[in-house]
Coordinates of C-alpha atoms and ligand atoms in Angstrom, one line a residue:
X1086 CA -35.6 -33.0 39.7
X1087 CA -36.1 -29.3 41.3
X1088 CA -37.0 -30.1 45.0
X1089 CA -39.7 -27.2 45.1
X1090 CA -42.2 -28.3 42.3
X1091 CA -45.1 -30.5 43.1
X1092 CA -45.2 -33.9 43.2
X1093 CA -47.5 -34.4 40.1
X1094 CA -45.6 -32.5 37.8
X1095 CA -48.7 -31.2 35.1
X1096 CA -48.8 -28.4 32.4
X1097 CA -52.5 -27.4 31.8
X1098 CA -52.1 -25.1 28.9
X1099 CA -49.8 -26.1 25.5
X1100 CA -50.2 -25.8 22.1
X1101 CA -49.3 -27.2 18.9
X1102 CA -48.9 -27.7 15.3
X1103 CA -52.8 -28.0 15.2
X1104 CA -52.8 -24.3 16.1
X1105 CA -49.9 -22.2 16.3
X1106 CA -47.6 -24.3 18.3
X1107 CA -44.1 -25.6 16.5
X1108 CA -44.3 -29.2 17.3
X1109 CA -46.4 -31.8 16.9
X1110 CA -48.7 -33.5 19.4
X1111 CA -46.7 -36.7 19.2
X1112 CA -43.2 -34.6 19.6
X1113 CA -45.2 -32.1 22.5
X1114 CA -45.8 -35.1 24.5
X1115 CA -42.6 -36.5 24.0
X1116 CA -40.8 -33.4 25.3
X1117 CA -43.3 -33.8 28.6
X1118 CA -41.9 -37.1 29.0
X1119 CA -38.1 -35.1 29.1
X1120 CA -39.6 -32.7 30.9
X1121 CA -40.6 -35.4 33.5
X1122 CA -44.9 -34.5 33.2
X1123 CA -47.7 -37.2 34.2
X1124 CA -50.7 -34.6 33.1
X1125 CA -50.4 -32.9 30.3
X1126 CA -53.7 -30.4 28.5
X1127 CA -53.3 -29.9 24.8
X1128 CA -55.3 -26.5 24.4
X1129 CA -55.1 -25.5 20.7
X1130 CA -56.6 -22.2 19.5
X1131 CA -60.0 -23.2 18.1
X1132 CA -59.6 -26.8 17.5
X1133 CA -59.3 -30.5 19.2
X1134 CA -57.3 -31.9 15.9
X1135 CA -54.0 -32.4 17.6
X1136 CA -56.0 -34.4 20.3
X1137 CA -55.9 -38.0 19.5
X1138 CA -52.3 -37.8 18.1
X1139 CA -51.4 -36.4 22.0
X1140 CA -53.6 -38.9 23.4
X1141 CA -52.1 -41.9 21.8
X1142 CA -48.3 -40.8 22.1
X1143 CA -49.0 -40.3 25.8
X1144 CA -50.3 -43.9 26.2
X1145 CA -46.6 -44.7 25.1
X1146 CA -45.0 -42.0 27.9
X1147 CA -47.0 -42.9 30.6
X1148 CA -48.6 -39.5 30.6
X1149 CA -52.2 -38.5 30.8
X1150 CA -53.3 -36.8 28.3
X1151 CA -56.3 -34.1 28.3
X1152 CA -58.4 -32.8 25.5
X1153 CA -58.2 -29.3 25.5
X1154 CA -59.3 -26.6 23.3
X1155 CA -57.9 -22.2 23.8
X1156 CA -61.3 -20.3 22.0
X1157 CA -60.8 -16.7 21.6
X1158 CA -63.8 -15.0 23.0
X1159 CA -65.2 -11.0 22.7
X1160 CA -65.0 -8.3 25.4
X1161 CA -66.1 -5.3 25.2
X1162 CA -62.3 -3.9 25.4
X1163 CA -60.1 -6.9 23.5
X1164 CA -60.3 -10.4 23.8
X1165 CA -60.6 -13.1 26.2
X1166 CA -59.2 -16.4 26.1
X1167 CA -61.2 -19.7 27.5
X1168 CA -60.1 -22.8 27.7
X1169 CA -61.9 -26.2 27.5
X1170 CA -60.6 -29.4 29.6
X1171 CA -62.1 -33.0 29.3
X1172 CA -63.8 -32.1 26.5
X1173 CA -65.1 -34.7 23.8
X1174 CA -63.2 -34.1 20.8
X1175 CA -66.1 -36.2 18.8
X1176 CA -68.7 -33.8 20.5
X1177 CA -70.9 -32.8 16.8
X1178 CA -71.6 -29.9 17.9
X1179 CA -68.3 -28.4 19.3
X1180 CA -67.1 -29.8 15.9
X1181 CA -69.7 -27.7 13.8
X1182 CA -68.7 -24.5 15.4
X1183 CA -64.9 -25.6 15.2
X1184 CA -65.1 -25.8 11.3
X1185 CA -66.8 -23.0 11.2
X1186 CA -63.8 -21.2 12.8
X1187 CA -61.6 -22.8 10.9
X1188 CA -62.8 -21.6 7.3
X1189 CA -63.2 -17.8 9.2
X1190 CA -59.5 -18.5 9.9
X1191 CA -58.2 -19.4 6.3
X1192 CA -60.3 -16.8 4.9
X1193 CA -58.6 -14.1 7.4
X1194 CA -54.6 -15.6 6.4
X1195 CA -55.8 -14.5 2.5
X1196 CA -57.3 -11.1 3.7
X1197 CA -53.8 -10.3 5.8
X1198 CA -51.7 -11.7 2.8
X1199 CA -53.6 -9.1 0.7
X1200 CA -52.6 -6.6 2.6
X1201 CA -49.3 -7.0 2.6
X1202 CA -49.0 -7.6 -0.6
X1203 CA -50.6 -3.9 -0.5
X1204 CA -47.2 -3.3 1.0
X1205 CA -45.1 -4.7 -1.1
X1206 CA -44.7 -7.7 0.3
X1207 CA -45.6 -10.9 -1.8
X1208 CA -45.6 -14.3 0.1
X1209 CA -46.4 -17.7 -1.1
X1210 CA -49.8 -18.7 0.2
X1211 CA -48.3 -22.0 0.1
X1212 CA -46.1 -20.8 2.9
X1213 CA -49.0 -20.5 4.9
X1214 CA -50.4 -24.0 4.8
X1215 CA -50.5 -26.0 7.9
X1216 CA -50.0 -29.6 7.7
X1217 CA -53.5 -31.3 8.6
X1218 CA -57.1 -29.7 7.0
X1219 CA -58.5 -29.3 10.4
X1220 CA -55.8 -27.0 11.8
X1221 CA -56.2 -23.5 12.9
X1222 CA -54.3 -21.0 11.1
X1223 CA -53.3 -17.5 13.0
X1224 CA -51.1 -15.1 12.6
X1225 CA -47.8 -16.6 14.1
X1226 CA -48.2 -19.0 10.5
X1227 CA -47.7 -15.4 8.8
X1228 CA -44.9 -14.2 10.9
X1229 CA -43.2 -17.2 10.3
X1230 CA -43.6 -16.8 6.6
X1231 CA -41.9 -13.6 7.2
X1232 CA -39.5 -14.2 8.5
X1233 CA -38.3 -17.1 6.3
X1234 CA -38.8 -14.9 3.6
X1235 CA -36.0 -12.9 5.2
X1236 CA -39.0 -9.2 5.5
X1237 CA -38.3 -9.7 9.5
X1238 CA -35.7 -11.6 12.0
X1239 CA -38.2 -12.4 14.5
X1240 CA -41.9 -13.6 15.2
X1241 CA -42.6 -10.7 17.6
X1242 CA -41.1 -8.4 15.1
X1243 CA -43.6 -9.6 12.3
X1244 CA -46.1 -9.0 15.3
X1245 CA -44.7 -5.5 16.0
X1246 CA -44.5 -4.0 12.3
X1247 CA -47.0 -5.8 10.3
X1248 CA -49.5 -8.1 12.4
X1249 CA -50.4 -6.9 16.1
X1250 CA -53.6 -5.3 16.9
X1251 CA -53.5 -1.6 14.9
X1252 CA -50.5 -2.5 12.3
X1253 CA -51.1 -2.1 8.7
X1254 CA -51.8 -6.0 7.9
X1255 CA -53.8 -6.6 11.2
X1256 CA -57.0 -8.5 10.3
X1257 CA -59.5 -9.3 13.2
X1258 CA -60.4 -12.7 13.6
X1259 CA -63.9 -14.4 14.5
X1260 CA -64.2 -14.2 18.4
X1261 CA -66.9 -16.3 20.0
X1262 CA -69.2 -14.6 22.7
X1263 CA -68.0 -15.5 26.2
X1264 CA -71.7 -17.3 27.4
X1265 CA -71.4 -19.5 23.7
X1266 CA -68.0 -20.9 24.5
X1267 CA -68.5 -21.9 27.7
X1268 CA -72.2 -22.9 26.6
X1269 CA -69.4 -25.5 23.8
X1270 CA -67.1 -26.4 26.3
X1271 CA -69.9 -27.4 29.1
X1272 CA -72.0 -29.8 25.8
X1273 CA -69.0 -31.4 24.8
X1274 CA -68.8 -32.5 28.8
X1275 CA -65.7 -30.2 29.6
X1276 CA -64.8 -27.0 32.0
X1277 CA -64.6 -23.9 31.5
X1278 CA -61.4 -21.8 32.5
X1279 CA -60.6 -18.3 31.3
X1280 CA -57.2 -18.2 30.2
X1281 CA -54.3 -15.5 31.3
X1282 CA -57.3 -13.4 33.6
X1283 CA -54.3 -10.5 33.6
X1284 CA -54.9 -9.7 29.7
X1285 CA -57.9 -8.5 30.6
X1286 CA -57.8 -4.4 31.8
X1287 CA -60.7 -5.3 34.2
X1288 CA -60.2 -9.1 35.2
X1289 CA -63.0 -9.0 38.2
X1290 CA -65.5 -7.6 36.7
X1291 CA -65.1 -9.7 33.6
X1292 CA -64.5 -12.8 35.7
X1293 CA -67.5 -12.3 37.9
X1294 CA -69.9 -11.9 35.2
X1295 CA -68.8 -15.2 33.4
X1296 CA -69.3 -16.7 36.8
X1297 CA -73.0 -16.0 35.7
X1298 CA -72.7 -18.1 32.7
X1299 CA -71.4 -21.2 34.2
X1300 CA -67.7 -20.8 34.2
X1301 CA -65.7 -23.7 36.3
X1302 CA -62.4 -22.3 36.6
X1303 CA -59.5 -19.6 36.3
X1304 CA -55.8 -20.1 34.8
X1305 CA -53.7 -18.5 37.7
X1306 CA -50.4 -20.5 37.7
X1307 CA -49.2 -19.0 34.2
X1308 CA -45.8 -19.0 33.1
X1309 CA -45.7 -15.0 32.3
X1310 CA -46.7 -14.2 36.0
X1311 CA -44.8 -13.6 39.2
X1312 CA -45.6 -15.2 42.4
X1313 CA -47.5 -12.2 43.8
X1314 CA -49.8 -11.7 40.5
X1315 CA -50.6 -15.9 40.9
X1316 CA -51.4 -15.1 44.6
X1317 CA -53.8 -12.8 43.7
X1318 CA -55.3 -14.6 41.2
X1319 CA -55.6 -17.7 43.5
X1320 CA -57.5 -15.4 46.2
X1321 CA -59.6 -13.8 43.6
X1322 CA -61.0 -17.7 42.1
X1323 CA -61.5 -18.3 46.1
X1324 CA -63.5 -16.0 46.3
X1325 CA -65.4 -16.3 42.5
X1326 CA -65.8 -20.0 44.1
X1327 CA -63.2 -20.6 41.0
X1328 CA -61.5 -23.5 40.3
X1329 CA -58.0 -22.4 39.8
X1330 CA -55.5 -23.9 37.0
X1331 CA -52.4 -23.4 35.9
X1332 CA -49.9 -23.8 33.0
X1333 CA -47.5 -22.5 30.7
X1334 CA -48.9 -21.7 27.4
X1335 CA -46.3 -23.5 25.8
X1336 CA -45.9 -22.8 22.1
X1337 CA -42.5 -24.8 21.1
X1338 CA -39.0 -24.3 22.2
X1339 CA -37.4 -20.5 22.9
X1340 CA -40.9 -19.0 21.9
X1341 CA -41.3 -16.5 25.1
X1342 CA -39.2 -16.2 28.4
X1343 CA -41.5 -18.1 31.2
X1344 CA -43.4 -20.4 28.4
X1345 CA -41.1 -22.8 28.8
X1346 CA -42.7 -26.6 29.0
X1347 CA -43.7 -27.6 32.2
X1348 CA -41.9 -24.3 33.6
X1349 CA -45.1 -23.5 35.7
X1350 CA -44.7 -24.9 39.3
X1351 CA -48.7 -25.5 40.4
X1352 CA -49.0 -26.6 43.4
X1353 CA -49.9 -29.9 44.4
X1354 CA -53.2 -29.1 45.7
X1355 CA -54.2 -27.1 42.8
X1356 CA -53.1 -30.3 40.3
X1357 CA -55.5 -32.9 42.6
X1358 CA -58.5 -30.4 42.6
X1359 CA -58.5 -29.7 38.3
X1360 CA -58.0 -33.7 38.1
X1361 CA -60.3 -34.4 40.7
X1362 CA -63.0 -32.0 38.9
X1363 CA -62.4 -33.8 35.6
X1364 CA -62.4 -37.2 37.5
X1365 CA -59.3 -38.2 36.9
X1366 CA -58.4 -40.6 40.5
X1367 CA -55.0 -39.3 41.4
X1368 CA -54.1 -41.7 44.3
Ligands
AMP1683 P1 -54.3 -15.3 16.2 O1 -55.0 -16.4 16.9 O2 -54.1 -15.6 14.7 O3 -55.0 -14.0 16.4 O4 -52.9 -15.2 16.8 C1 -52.7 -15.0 18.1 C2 -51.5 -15.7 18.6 O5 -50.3 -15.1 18.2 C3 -51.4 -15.8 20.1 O6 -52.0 -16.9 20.7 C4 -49.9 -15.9 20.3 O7 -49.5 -17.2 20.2 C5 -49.3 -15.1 19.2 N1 -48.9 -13.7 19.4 C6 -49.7 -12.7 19.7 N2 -49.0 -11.6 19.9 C7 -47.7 -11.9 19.7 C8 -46.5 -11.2 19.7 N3 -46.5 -9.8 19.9 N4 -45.4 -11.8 19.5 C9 -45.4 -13.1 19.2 N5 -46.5 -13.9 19.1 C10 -47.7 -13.3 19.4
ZN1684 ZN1 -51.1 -19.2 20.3
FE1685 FE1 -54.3 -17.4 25.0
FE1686 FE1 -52.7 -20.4 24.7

């Protein structure tokens, strides 16, 4: 193993086929174990339904698993990502507002499959489906579809002609408000951590205020960013009082350069204090 990484080897932001990640929580946690992980977060978009599937694969590997969830949240220039950690996946409420996400979701895939049929383009709804009722569909489902039906080569370029923000078949989705998702995360026992701070245009501002609101924690180790945009980050959650996390944002095998599995190297210090908060012992 690579002599520079940590000693607790941990990935604190994956996805799977309960969102918009291409393999299963069993086959996720499976390819931790290759990739030598003890802690692992599964943080779908919008739903805990991959969770106990992780959970009980990870009893197999050794690795400890933790319920996650990624909510997509409304600012007043985009979207902002939070992530849950230690949440209860049973929690009735987080599950209310979960299936009510859910529906929003499906009802959006039909709303951007009508539009492209506006185009010219007719796919199979069927083609949509994911495999378990309580998974979150999103657009990566759609660019996939695409592309099998041979209308683009590539994900990004489904993303690029047809589905990013301001292309013809772009549909917004239901965004949460910032204060309610971290008001979720915090009932179903979990933190709060925003997600990829560096999508925002105005991180510190943004960050600061959600201090107000309770927030725990900010993701600073992600795979997309260099070393000097993490140190940054890890200065600015010192001084936010911030608990800063880190991950890759793993969505399945040769999805983006830097989202690689376990690619993020968080240091060791940074593992103990996130395990430490959720009360995970360590030692
Ligand atoms: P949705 O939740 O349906 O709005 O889809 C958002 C998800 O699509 C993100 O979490 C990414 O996984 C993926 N995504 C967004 N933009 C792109 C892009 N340009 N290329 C590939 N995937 C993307
Ligand atoms: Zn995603
Ligand atoms: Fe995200
Ligand atoms: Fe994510």
């Amino acid at each position: 193993m690579d002599n520079d990484r940590g000693s607790i080897r941990a990935d604190f932001h994956t996805h799977s086929t309960a969102s918009d990640g291409t393999l299963a929580p069993a086959e996720l946690i499976e390819e931790s174990a290759r990739q030598g992980l003890l802690h692992v977060a599964l943080t779908d978009h919008d739903t805990t339904g991959g969770v106990t599937e992780a959970v009980e694969a990870g009893k197999g590997h050794g690795i400890n698993v933790i319920a996650g969830i990624e909510f997509s949240a409304e600012v007043e220039r985009g979207e902002l990502h939070i992530l849950g950690y230690g949440i209860d996946p049973e929690h009735a409420g987080l599950q209310e507002r979960i299936e009510r996400l859910r529906q929003l979701r499906v009802s959006r895939a039909e709303r951007i499959l009508d539009r492209l049929r506006e185009l010219g383009i007719d796919l199979d709804p069927s083609t949509i489906q994911t495999e378990h009722a309580d998974d979150s569909v999103g657009r990566p489902h759609i660019a996939r579809a695409l592309m099998a039906a041979g209308v683009v080569q590539s994900v990004s370029e489904g993303f690029d002609r047809f589905l990013g923000r301001g292309k013809p078949a772009f549909v917004d989705k239901q965004l949460v408000e910032p204060s309610e998702a971290i008001q979720l995360i915090h009932s179903a026992g979990g933190l709060a951590v925003v997600a990829h701070p560096l999508s925002l245009p105005n991180p510190l501002e943004v960050l600061a205020r959600l201090v107000q609101h309770g927030l725990d924690g900010m993701e600073c180790y992600y795979g997309e960013y260099d070393d000097a945009q993490r140190g940054a980050l890890a200065a600015m959650a010192a001084d936010l009082e911030l608990i800063p996390t880190g991950g890759s944002d793993y969505h399945g095998p040769a999805f983006r350069e830097g989202r690689d599995l376990g690619a993020v190297d968080i240091p060791e210090d940074v593992v103990r204090r996130l395990l430490g908060a959720l009360g995970i012992q360590t030692d």
